[in-house]
Coordinates of C-alpha atoms and ligand atoms in Angstrom, one line a residue:
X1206 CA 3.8 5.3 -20.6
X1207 CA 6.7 2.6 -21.0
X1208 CA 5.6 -0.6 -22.0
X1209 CA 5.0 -2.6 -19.0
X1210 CA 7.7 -3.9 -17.3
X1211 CA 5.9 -6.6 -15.4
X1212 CA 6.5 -5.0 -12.1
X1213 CA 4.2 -3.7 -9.5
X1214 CA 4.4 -1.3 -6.8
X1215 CA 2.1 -0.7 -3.9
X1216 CA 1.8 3.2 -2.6
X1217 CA 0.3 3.7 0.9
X1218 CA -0.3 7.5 1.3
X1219 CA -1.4 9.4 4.4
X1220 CA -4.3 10.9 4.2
X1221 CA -3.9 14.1 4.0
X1222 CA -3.7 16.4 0.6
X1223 CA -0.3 17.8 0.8
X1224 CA 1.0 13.9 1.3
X1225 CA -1.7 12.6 -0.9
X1226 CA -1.0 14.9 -4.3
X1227 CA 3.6 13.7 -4.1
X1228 CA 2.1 10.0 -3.9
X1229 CA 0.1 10.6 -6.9
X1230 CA 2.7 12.2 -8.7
X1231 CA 5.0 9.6 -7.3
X1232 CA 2.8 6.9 -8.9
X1233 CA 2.5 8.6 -12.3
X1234 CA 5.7 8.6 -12.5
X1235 CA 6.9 5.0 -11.9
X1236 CA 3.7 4.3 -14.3
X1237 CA 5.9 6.6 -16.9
X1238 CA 8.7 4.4 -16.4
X1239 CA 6.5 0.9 -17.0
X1240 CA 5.6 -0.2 -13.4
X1241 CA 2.2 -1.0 -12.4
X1242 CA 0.7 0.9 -9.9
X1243 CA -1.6 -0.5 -7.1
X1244 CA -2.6 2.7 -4.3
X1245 CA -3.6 1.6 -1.0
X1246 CA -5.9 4.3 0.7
X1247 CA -8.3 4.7 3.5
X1248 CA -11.7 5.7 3.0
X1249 CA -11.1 8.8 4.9
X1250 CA -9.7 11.1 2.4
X1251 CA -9.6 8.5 0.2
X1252 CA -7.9 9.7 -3.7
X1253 CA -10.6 10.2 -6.8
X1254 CA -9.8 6.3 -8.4
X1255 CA -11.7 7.7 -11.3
X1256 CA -9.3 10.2 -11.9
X1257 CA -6.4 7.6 -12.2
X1258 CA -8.2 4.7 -14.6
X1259 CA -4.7 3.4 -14.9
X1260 CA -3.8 2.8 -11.4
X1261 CA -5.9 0.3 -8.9
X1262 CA -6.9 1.6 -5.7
X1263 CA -7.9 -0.4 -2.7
X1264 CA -9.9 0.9 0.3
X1265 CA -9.0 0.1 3.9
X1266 CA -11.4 1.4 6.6
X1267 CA -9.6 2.9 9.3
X1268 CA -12.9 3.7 11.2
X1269 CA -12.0 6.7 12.8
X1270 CA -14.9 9.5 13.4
X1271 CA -15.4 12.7 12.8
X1272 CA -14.6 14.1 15.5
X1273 CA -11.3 12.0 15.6
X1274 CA -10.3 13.4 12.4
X1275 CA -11.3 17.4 13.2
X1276 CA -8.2 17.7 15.4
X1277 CA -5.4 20.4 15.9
X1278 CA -2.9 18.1 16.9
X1279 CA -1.7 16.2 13.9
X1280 CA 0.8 13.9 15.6
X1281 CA -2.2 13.0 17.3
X1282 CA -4.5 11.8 14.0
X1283 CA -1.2 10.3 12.9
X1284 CA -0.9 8.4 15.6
X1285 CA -4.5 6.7 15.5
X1286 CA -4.0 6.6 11.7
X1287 CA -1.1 4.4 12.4
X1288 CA -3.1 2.5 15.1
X1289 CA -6.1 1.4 13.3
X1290 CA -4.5 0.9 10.2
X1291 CA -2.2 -1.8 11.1
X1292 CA -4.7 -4.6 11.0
X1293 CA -6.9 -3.6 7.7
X1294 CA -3.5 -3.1 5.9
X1295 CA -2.3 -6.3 6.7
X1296 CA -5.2 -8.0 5.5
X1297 CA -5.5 -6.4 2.3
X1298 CA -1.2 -6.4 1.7
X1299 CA -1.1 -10.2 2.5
X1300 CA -4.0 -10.7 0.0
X1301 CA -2.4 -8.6 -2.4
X1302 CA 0.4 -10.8 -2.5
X1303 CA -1.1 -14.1 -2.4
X1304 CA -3.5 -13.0 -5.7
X1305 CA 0.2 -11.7 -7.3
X1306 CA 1.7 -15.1 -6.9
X1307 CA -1.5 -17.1 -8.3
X1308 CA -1.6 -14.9 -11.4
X1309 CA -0.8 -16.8 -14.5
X1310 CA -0.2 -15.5 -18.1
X1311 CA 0.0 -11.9 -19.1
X1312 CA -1.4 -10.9 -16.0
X1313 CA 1.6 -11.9 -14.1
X1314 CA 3.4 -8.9 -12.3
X1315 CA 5.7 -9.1 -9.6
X1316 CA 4.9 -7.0 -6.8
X1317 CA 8.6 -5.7 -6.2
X1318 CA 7.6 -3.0 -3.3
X1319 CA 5.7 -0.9 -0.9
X1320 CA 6.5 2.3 -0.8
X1321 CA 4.9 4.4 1.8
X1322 CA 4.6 7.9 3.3
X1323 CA 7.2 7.8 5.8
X1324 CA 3.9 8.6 8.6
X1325 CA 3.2 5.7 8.8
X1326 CA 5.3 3.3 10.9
X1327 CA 3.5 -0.1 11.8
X1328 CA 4.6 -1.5 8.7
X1329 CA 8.1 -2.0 9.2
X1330 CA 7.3 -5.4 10.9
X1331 CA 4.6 -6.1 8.7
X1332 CA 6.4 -5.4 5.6
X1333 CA 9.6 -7.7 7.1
X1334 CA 7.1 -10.1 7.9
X1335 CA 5.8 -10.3 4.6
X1336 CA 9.0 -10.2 3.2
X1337 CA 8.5 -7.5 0.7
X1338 CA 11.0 -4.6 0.3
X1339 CA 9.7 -0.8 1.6
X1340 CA 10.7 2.2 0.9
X1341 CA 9.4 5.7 2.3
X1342 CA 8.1 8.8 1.0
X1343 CA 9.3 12.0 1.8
X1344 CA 7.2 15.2 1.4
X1345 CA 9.3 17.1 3.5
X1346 CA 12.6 19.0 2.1
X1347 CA 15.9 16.9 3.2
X1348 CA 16.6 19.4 5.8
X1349 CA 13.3 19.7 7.5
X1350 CA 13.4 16.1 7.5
X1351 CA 16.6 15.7 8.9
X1352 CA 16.7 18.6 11.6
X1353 CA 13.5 17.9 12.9
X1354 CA 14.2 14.7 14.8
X1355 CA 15.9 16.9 17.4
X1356 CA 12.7 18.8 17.9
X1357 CA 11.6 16.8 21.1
X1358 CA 14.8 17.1 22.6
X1359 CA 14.6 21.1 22.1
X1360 CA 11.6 21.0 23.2
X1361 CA 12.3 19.3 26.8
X1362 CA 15.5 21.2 27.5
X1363 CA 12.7 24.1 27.1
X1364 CA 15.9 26.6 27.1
X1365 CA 14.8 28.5 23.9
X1366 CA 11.5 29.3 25.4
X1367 CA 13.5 31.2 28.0
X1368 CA 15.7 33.1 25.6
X1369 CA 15.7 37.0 25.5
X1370 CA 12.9 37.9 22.6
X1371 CA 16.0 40.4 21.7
X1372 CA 17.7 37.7 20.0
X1373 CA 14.9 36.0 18.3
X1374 CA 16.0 37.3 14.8
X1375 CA 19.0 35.0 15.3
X1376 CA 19.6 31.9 13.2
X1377 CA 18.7 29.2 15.4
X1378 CA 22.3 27.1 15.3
X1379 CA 20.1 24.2 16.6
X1380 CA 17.7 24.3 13.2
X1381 CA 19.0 26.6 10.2
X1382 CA 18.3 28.0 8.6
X1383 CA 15.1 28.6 11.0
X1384 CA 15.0 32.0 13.5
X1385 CA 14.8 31.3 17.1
X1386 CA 11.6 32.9 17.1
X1387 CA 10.2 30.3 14.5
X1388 CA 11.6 27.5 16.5
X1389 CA 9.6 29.0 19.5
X1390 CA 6.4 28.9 17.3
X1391 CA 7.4 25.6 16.2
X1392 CA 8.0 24.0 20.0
X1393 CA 5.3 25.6 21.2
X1394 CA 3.1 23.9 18.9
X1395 CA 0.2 21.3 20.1
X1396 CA 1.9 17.9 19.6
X1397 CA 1.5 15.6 22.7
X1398 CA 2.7 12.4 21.0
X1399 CA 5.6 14.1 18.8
X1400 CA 8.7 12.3 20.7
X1401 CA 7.3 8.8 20.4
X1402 CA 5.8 9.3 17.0
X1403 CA 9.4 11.0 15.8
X1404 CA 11.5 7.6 17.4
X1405 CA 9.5 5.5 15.5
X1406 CA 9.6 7.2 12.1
X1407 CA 13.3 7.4 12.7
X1408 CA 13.7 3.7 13.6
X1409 CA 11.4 3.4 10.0
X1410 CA 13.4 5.2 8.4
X1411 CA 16.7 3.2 9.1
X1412 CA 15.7 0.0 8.3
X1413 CA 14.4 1.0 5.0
X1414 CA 15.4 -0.1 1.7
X1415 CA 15.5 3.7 0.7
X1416 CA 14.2 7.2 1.3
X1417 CA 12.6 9.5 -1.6
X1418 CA 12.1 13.5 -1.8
X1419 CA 10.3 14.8 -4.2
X1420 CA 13.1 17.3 -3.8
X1421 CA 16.6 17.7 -5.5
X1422 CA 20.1 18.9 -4.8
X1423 CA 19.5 22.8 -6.2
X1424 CA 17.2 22.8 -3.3
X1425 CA 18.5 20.9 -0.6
X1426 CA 22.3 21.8 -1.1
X1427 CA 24.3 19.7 1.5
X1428 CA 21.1 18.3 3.2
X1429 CA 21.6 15.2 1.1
X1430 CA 24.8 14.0 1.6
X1431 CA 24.7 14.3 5.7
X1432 CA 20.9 12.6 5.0
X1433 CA 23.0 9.7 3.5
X1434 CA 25.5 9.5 6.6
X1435 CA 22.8 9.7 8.9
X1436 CA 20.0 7.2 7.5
X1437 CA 22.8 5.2 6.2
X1438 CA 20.3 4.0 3.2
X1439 CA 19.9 4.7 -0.5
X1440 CA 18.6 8.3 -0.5
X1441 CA 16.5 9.2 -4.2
X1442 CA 15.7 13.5 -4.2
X1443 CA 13.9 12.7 -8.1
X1444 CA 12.8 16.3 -8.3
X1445 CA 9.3 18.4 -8.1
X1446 CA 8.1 17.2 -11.0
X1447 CA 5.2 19.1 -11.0
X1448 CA 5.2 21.0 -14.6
X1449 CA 5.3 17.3 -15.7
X1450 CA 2.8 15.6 -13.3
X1451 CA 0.2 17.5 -12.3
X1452 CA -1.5 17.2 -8.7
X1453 CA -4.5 18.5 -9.5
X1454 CA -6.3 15.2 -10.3
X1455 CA -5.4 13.8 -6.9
X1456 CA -7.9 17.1 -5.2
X1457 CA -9.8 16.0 -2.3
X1458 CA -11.5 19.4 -2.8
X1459 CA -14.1 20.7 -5.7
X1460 CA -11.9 23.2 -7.6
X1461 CA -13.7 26.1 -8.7
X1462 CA -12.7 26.3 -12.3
X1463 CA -13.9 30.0 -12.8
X1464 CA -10.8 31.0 -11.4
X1465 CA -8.9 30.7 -15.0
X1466 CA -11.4 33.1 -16.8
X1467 CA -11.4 35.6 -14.7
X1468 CA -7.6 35.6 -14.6
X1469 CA -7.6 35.3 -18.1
X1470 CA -9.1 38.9 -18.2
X1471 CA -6.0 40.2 -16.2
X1472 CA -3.2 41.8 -17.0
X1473 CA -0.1 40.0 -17.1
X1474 CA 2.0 39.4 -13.3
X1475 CA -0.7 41.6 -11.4
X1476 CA -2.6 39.0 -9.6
X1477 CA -1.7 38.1 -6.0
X1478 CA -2.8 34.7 -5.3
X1479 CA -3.4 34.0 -1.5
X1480 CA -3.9 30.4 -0.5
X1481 CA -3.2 28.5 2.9
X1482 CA -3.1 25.0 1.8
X1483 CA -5.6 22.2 3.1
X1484 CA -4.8 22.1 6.9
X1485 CA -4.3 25.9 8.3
X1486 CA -7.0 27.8 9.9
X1487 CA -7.1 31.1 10.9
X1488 CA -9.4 33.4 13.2
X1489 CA -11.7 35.6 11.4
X1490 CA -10.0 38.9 12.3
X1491 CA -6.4 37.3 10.6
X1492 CA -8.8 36.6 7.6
X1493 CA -10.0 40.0 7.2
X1494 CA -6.6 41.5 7.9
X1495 CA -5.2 39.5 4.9
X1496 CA -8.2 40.4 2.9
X1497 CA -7.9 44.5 3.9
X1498 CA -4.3 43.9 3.2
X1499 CA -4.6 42.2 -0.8
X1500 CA -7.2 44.8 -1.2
X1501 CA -5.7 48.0 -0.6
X1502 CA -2.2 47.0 -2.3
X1503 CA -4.6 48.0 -5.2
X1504 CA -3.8 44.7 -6.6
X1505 CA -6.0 42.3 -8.5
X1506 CA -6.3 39.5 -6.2
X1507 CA -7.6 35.9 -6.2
X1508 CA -7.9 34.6 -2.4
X1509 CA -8.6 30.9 -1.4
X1510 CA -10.4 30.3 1.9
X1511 CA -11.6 27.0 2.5
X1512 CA -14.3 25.8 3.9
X1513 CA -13.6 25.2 7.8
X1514 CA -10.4 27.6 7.2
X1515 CA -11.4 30.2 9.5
X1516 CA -11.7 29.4 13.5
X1517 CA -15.4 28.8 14.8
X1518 CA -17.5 29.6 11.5
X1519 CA -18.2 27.6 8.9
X1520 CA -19.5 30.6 6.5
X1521 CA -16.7 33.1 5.3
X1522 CA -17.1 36.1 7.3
X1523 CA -19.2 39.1 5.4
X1524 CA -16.9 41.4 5.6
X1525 CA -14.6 39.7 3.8
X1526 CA -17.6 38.5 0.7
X1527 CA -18.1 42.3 0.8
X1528 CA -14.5 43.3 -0.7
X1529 CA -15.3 41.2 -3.6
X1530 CA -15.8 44.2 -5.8
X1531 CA -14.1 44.2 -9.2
X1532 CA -11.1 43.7 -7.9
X1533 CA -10.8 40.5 -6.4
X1534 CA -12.3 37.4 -6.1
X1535 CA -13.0 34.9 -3.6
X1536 CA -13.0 30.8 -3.7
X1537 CA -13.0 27.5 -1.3
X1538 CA -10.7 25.9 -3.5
X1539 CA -8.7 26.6 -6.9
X1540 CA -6.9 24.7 -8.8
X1541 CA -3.6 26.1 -7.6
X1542 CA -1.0 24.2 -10.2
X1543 CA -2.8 25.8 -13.2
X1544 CA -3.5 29.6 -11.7
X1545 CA 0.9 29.5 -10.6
X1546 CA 1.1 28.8 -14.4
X1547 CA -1.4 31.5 -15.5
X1548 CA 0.7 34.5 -17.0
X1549 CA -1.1 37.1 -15.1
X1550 CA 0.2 36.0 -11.2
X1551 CA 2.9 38.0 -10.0
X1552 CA 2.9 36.8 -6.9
X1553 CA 1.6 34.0 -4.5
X1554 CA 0.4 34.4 -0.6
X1555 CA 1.2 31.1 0.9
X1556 CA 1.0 29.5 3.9
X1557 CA 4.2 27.6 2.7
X1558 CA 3.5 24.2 2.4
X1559 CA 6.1 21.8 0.9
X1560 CA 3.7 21.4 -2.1
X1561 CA 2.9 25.1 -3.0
X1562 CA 6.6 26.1 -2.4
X1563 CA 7.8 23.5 -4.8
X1564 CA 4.9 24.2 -7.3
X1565 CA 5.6 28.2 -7.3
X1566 CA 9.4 27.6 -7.9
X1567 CA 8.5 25.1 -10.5
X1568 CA 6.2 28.2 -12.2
X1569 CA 8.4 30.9 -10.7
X1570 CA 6.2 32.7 -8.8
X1571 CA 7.8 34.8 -6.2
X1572 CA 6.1 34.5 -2.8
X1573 CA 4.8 36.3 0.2
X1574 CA 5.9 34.3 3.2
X1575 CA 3.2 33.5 6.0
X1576 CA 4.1 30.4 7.3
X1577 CA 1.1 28.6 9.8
X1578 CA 3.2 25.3 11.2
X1579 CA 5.4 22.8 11.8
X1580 CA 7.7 22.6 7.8
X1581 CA 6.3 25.5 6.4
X1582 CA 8.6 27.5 9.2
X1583 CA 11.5 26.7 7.5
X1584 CA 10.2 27.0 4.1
X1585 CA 9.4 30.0 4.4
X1586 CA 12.9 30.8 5.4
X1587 CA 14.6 28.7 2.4
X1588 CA 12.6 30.9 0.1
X1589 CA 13.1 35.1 2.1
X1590 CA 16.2 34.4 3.6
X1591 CA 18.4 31.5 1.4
X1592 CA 17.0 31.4 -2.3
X1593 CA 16.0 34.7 -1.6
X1594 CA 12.9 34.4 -3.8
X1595 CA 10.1 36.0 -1.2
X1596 CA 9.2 38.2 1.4
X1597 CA 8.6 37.1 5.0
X1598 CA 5.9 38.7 6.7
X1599 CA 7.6 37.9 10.3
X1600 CA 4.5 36.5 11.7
X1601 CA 2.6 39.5 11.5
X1602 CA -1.1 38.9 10.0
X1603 CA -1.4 42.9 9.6
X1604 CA -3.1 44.6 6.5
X1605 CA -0.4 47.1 6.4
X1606 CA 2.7 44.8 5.9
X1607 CA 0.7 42.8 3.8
X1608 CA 0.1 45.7 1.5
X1609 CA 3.2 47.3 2.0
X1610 CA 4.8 43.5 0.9
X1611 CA 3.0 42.5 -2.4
X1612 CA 3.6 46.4 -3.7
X1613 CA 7.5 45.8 -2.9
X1614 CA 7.0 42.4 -4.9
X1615 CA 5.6 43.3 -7.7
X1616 CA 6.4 47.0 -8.2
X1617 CA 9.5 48.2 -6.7
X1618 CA 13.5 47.4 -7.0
X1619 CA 13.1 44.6 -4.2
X1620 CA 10.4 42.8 -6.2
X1621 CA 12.4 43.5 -9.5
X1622 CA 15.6 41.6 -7.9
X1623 CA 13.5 38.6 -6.0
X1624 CA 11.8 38.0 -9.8
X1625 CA 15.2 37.8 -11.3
X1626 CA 16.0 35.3 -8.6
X1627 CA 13.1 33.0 -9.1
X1628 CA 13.5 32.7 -12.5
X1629 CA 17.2 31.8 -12.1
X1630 CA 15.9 28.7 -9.4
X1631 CA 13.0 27.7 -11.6
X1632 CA 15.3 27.5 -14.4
X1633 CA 18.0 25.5 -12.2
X1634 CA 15.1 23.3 -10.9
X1635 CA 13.8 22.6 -14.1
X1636 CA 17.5 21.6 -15.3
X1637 CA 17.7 19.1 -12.8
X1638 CA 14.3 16.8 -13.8
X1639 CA 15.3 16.7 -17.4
X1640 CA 17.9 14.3 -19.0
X1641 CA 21.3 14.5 -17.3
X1642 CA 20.1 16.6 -14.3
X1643 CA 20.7 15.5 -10.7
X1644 CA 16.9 14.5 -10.2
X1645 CA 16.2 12.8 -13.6
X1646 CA 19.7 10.5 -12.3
X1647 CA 18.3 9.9 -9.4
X1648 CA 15.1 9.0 -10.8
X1649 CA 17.0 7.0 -13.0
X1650 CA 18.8 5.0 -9.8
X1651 CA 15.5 4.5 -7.9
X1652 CA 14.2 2.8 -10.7
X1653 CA 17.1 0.1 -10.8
X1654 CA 16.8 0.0 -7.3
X1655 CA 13.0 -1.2 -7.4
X1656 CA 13.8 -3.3 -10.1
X1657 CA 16.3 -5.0 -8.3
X1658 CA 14.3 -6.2 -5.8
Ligands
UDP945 N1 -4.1 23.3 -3.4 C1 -5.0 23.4 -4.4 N2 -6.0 24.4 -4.3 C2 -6.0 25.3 -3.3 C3 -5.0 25.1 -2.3 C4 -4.1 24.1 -2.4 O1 -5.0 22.6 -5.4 O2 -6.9 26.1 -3.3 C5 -3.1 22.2 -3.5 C6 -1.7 22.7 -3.8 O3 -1.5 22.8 -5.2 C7 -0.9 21.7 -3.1 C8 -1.7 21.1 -2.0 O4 -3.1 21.5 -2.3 O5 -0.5 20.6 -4.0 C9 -1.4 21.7 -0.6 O6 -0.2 21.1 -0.2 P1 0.8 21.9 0.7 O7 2.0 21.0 1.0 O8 1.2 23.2 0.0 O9 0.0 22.4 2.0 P2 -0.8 21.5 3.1 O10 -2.2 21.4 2.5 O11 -0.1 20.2 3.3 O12 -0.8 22.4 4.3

C-alpha cells in the first residue's frame, strides 16, 4: 500500500457475490493507492471482515427473512433491500461522519465519499443531505448498462414477443449486440418491479458525481463515449483487475480447496471447468444433461454445483455423484480465480456472469456460452459472436451439443482459432491495467477525482 493519504472512502455493496467480490476489489484498490477504506454491509451476506484486517466493516441489519431473501425475482429483493436499508444506513453514515470530524491527531481522515453499488437508490437524498459526494459502482459492462434502461419499454410495447421465431437469430437493433431470441428470454423474465426500480437507478445515476466499471475501452469499444453523452457525468472503466486483486477473499461460500490438487495431476488445457455463478439454478434433468454432456466429451472435467443450484432438491441428484469416476470431479464451490489460472483448464462452462467473463479473459480461458439471465445474455454474445472467444450453446441444455462444443474447443480448428483469439484479448486487457493503458489512466483520473472532493 501507498502511505496513507488521509482520505477515507465509504463502500456500500449489494449483497450479493457477483456485486460483493468488484466492491472488494474496488476497495483494495483505492487502499493500493493510500485511501482508507470503511465497507458498509448488511448482515445478510455480509463480507468475511477477517479476511480484510485492513479495511473496517460496519454491519447494518436490514431484517429481511428467509424467505424474503430465497426469491426468483431479483428486482424484487432489490427493491426491499433498498426499502429497509434506507433508515439503518442513515444512522450508521451520519455517525460515521460525526466520529470523522471529532477525530483529532493522526487519526484524522477525511471521509471524501460514498461510493456505492449503483442498486441501491435511497441514497441519493441521503447522501445530498449529508452533503458528502457519491459515486456508483458498476458491475455491469458499459453496454449492458446503458441498453438496458430501454428494457421496460420493450417489454410493454410486447412487439418482440410476437415476432416470427424465424427471425430470432437476428441482431436485436433495439439491444446489440443481443439476438431477438435472447431479448425474448430476457423480457420474459420474472421482474415485476423492473420499470420503477430502472427510473430510479437512472435518476441515481445522473446526479452522481461519477460512474465506475470495472471494465475498460478494449471491452466496451464505443459503449463509453455514448455512456458519457448519456449520463452526462465523469465515467472511470479502471479495468478487471483481477490477476492483481483477487476476489477470492471476499467468498460468501466455503471453497473446496481440493480442487487445485487434483487439477495439479492433469494434463495441461484438458480440464473443462463448469460453474454457474452464485445466483442460477437449474432443474435436475438440465443438471444431468450438462453432466452426461462434460462426461462423454471424454474430457477431464471439474463441475461446480452449489448447494440450492438445482430446482426443488437440496442434495445433488445421484445420478449426477455417480459420474464422478476418474474422470471428473464434483464441488459446491471452487475457488474459481485460481482453477482459470491453473495451466491445465482449457476451457470454462459458464453461466456468464460479468465476474467469471472478466476473470476468464483476464486468464484466457476460452468459454462455453450458457447464459441463465438478465447480463449474462449479452455476455455471452460479446464473448461467441464479437471477441469471438467462445462457443454459444443457443440455449440448448443438451448433452450432445455440450459434448460436441468443448471437443470443438479444445481439439479441433475452431477451438485452435477461438484460443488464438483469447490470448490476443487477454493480452490487450492486460495492456490496459498497467502503466499507460486506458484503465490504469482512468484509474489514475478517479483517484484525482476522489481527492478532489
Ligand atoms: N465463484 C467462485 N467459485 C465458484 C463460482 C463462482 O469463486 O464456484 C466466484 C467467481 O469467481 C465470481 C463470482 O463468484 O467472482 C460470481 O460472479 P458472476 O458475476 O460470475 O456471477 P453471479 O454469481 O453474479 O451470477
Amino acid at each position: 500500500m501507498e502511505k496513507s493519504n488521509g482520505l477515507r472512502v465509504v463502500l456500500f455493496p449489494l449483497p450479493i457475490q457477483g456485486c460483493i467480490n468488484p466492491m472488494i476489489q474496488l476497495a483494495k484498490i483505492l487502499h493500493s493507492r493510500g485511501f482508507s477504506i470503511t465497507v458498509i454491509h448488511t448482515s445478510f451476506n455480509a463480507p468475511k471482515a477477517a479476511s480484510h484486517p485492513h479495511f473496517t466493516f460496519l454491519q447494518i441489519q436490514e431484517g429481511l427473512s428467509e424467505t424474503e431473501t430465497r426469491t426468483d425475482d431479483n428486482t424484487r429483493l432489490f427493491t426491499l433491500l433498498n426499502q429497509r436499508c434506507e433508515s439503518p444506513f442513515r444512522d450508521c453514515l451520519t455517525k460515521l461522519l460525526q466520529s470523522s470530524d471529532s477525530e483529532t491527531g493522526d487519526k484524522k481522515q477525511r471521509i471524501c465519499c460514498l461510493i456505492h453499488d449503483s442498486g441501491w437508490t435511497f441514497t441519493q437524498n441521503l447522501a445530498k443531505s449529508l452533503n458528502i459526494p457519491r459515486l456508483l459502482l458498476n458491475v455491469y459492462t458499459i453496454s449492458y448498462y446503458r441498453g438496458h434502461f430501454a428494457l421496460p419499454k420493450l417489454r410493454g410495447e410486447g412487439y418482440l414477443l410476437s415476432q416470427d421465431s424465424e427471425q430470432d437469430d437476428e441482431v436485436a437493433q433495439e439491444f446489440p449486440p443481443l439476438r431477438k431470441k435472447d431479448l425474448k428470454r430476457l423480457l420474459g423474465e420474472k421482474r415485476e418491479l423492473l420499470e420503477p426500480y430502472l427510473n430510479m437507478i437512472l435518476e441515481s445515476t445522473k446526479s452522481s458525481s461519477g460512474i465506475i466499471f470495472m471494465s475498460c475501452e478494449e471491452l466496451d469499444q464505443g459503449s463509453l463515449s455514448k455512456a458519457r453523452e448519456d449520463f452526462k457525468v465523469p465515467i472511470f472503466a479502471i479495468g478487471p483487475s483481477h490477476s492483481n486483486f483477487s476476489a477470492a477473499s471476499s467468498s460468501l461460500f466455503t471453497q473446496d480447496e481440493t480442487c487445485i490438487p487434483w487439477l495439479d495431476k492433469q494434463e495441461e488445457k484438458s480440464v473443462i471447468y463448469a460453474s454457474f455463478g452464485s445466483l442460477a439454478s437449474m432443474t435436475g434433468s438440465e443438471l444431468l444433461e450438462i453432466a452426461w454432456g462434460v462426461r462423454n466429451s471424454d474430457q477431464p472435467f471439474l463441475l461446480v454445483v452449489r448447494d440450492g443450484s438445482v430446482k426443488g432438491t437440496k442434495a445433488i441428484p445421484e445420478e449426477v455423484m455417480g459420474m464422478l469416476n476418474e474422470k471428473g470431479k464434483i464441488v459446491k464451490w471452487a475457488p474459481q480465480q485460481e482453477i482459470l489460472k491453473h495451466r491445465a483448464v482449457g476451457g470454462f462452462l459458464t453461466h456468464n456472469g460479468m465476474n467469471s467473463v472478466v476473470e476468464s479473459v483476464c486468464e484466457g480461458v476460452p468459454m462455453i456460452c450458457l447464459p441463465c439471465l438478465w447480463d449474462q445474455y449479452l455476455y455471452a454474445r460479446l464473448v461467441s459472436n464479437v471477441w469471438k472467444v467462445g462457443i454459444h450453446l443457443e440455449h440448448r441444455i443438451e448433452r450432445n451439443g455440450i459434448e460436441k462444443a468443448i471437443r470443438s474447443l479444445l481439439s479441433e480448428n475452431e477451438g485452435e482459432a477461438i484460443r488464438e483469439r483469447m490470448k490476443l484479448l487477454k493480452e490487450e486487457v492486460g495492456r490496459s491495467v498497467k502503466p499507460n493503458g486506458s484503465a490504469y489512466r482512468s484509474l489514475q483520473h478517479l483517484v484525482d477525482h476522489i481527492s478532489s472532493f
